[in-house]
Amino acid sequence: MSQVKLQQADFEPLHVEGKDAERIAGESTSYWKDAWRRFRKNKLALFGVVVIILLGIMSFIGEPISGQNYSENDLINANQSPSSEHWFGTDNLGRDVFARTWYGAKISLFIGLMASLIDLVIGVIWGAVAGFYGGKVDEYMMRIADILYSVPYLLVVILLMVIMPQGLWTLIIAMTITGWINMARIVRGQVMQLRSEEYVMASRSLGASNSRLMFRHLVPNTLGPILVTLTLTIPSAIFTEAFLSYLGLGVPAPKASWGTMSSDALSSFQYYPYQLFFPALFICLTMLAFNIVGDGLRDALDPKERK
Amino acid sequence: MARYLLKRFGYILVSLFFIITITFLLMKLAPGGPFTSERKTSPAIEQQMLEAYGLNDPLYKQYFDYLINAVQLDFGPSFKYDGQEVTDIIARSFPYSLILGLEAIFIAVAFGVFLGVIAALWHNKFPDYTAMVLAVMGISVPSFIMATILQYVFSIKLGMLPIARFESFAHTILPAVALASTPLAFIARLMRSSMLEVLHADYIKTAKSKGLGKRIVTYRHALRNAILPVVSYMGPLVISVLTGSFVIEKIFSIPGLGNEFVVSVTNRDYTVIMGTTVFFSVLLLVTILIVDLIYGLIDPRIKVASKGAKE
């Protein structure tokens, strides 16, 4: 280490204006900026985001760039292995697996997003109202949720799928009918914690209405946990869709989802494993991506939980 | 304690009442009667069949009959299989599912706890990363895909284990592992974070400073407390194993209750659907009650009789 040469001048006090002395030198960060900074450091979660974006893009351009149609039968070319013409091969009706995979991506992602968004709306309103009013309202609302919750989720969905006509929206409705409860519980817990905060009292004393308090003040402050729950609901919705399709209760033909594709491929998977491989791979990849992004968001938004 | 139990039983009864009512109404709402999908029958015969199954009675009478019979654990005859009672179907197929389910629960808890402890003890080191990568994969790979992978690798490629059916212990291994994979991953993550929390607790420091060995501190002091969240996870675990059995039993051709339920769904065999649904719900509600009671026993800080015990 070299010796530092100190001079008399180094000990002169810096001349600082009175006002500047109190200035905070660092740029101020908000909650979201801070969260983004933490999230950005998480390479795995960023990878998940990239995967999700790629899957989203491919679900739109995948079918067109293959030059094939997802529903066109071509029985002469049935069960072909992957080739330059059919990149992922063809299925038992000669349909192009590559085109079907990306068409299926659109359906699977749409179901996942839609179901989660509906869960979000119902869950947030239910949870916010129950948590905000408390007392009897809370007790009755949560008792209803508890009873609905005591029947296994998939059982309810299957029962509903039995009685309703098969279709995309049926699937989404069946999934959301008890799916919102989880969100409602989380929002309720958060709102109950927050409702006695000073800023709520301040706003109330300025004459804010209950609905304004709930949806302008309380809900935005629970956005972190809501976002995490939303991200983690999407893979579970995609899983449920695949699960139901697997039992033959999914989207009806000729529509394809990853679940119906895996289900169709199962009977012949000893001979044509690639037919199962691609949809199964993308189900896993999508669930993996959403799960790690959800975990990453949780770590970023709630540093206390960090382990 | 007695009051608490009584209250819990009350809730169970109310829940069951709602479940029975809702399933009954749903099945009445279902399009098409139970005999419509069969080959064309003459109106006279159809009339007679409706008569025989009591489907001509007014709805409220059918409902009360069903309710009273359900209390006596009689869910009526199957509509599709002549001369078979729903109760018989459940009694015949449930043992398979029970064995499979218990095995899956055992695997999930044993390996999940093991992985979680390993990960916590080597926090932020190689074993931790390996365990957590395994856990994330377990959560991301749906059980039915896991089942197919296992069949492909262990039965078709390696020929080590039987691919389907349910005859010996070897037959149970693959389906149990497939069923256990997702809950196993959840338990591993749960165990890891709770173990990490406990390892930083003051009483662990005290135990260490008393000069106790690392092994005793870890297994006698830390593990016992860290395992509590896993006990409370038993409810979701049972649900996961139960619903997972629908596809797993189908894939492995196991004549269990899950498979029976799926078959009844595809057959639109309404009485079997209702019967199994009610049975599943009873099973679940009782399990959750037992878990809550056990929780109170092993963690004296939670008093079962107190108000906060339910959450």
XYZ file of C-alpha atoms in Angstrom, chain A residues 79 81-82 90-92 97 246 259-281, chain B residues 143-158 161-164 174 250-253:
56
model
C -47.851 -40.042 -36.971
C -41.621 -38.021 -36.771
C -40.303 -34.473 -36.605
C -47.670 -34.962 -36.896
C -50.290 -36.572 -34.675
C -52.595 -39.528 -35.267
C -47.843 -30.832 -33.874
C -56.513 -35.207 -19.477
C -53.760 -30.788 -21.919
C -55.880 -32.253 -24.727
C -52.757 -32.793 -26.811
C -51.022 -34.735 -24.028
C -54.186 -36.682 -23.397
C -54.523 -37.612 -27.085
C -50.882 -38.581 -27.314
C -50.972 -40.797 -24.253
C -52.561 -43.820 -25.922
C -49.718 -44.118 -28.411
C -46.864 -42.656 -26.481
C -44.865 -45.905 -26.498
C -44.580 -45.605 -30.265
C -44.717 -41.834 -30.801
C -43.262 -40.304 -27.640
C -42.598 -36.964 -29.382
C -46.363 -36.344 -29.614
C -46.502 -36.282 -25.827
C -43.076 -34.758 -25.363
C -43.761 -31.306 -26.829
C -47.041 -30.377 -25.118
C -45.820 -31.887 -21.839
C -42.552 -29.966 -22.096
C -48.450 -35.412 -11.616
C -49.809 -36.974 -14.792
C -46.720 -35.982 -16.759
C -44.540 -37.225 -13.920
C -46.449 -40.525 -14.041
C -45.841 -40.906 -17.760
C -42.145 -40.075 -17.402
C -41.808 -42.639 -14.610
C -43.601 -45.278 -16.675
C -41.385 -44.527 -19.650
C -38.117 -44.613 -17.742
C -38.643 -47.338 -15.155
C -41.023 -49.667 -16.956
C -40.450 -49.336 -20.690
C -36.755 -48.404 -20.863
C -35.336 -50.038 -17.752
C -40.999 -51.923 -12.247
C -44.424 -53.018 -13.505
C -46.104 -50.425 -15.704
C -49.677 -50.757 -14.464
C -44.496 -45.733 -9.379
C -56.412 -43.927 -14.592
C -52.856 -43.925 -15.963
C -51.793 -46.951 -13.942
C -55.149 -48.790 -14.339
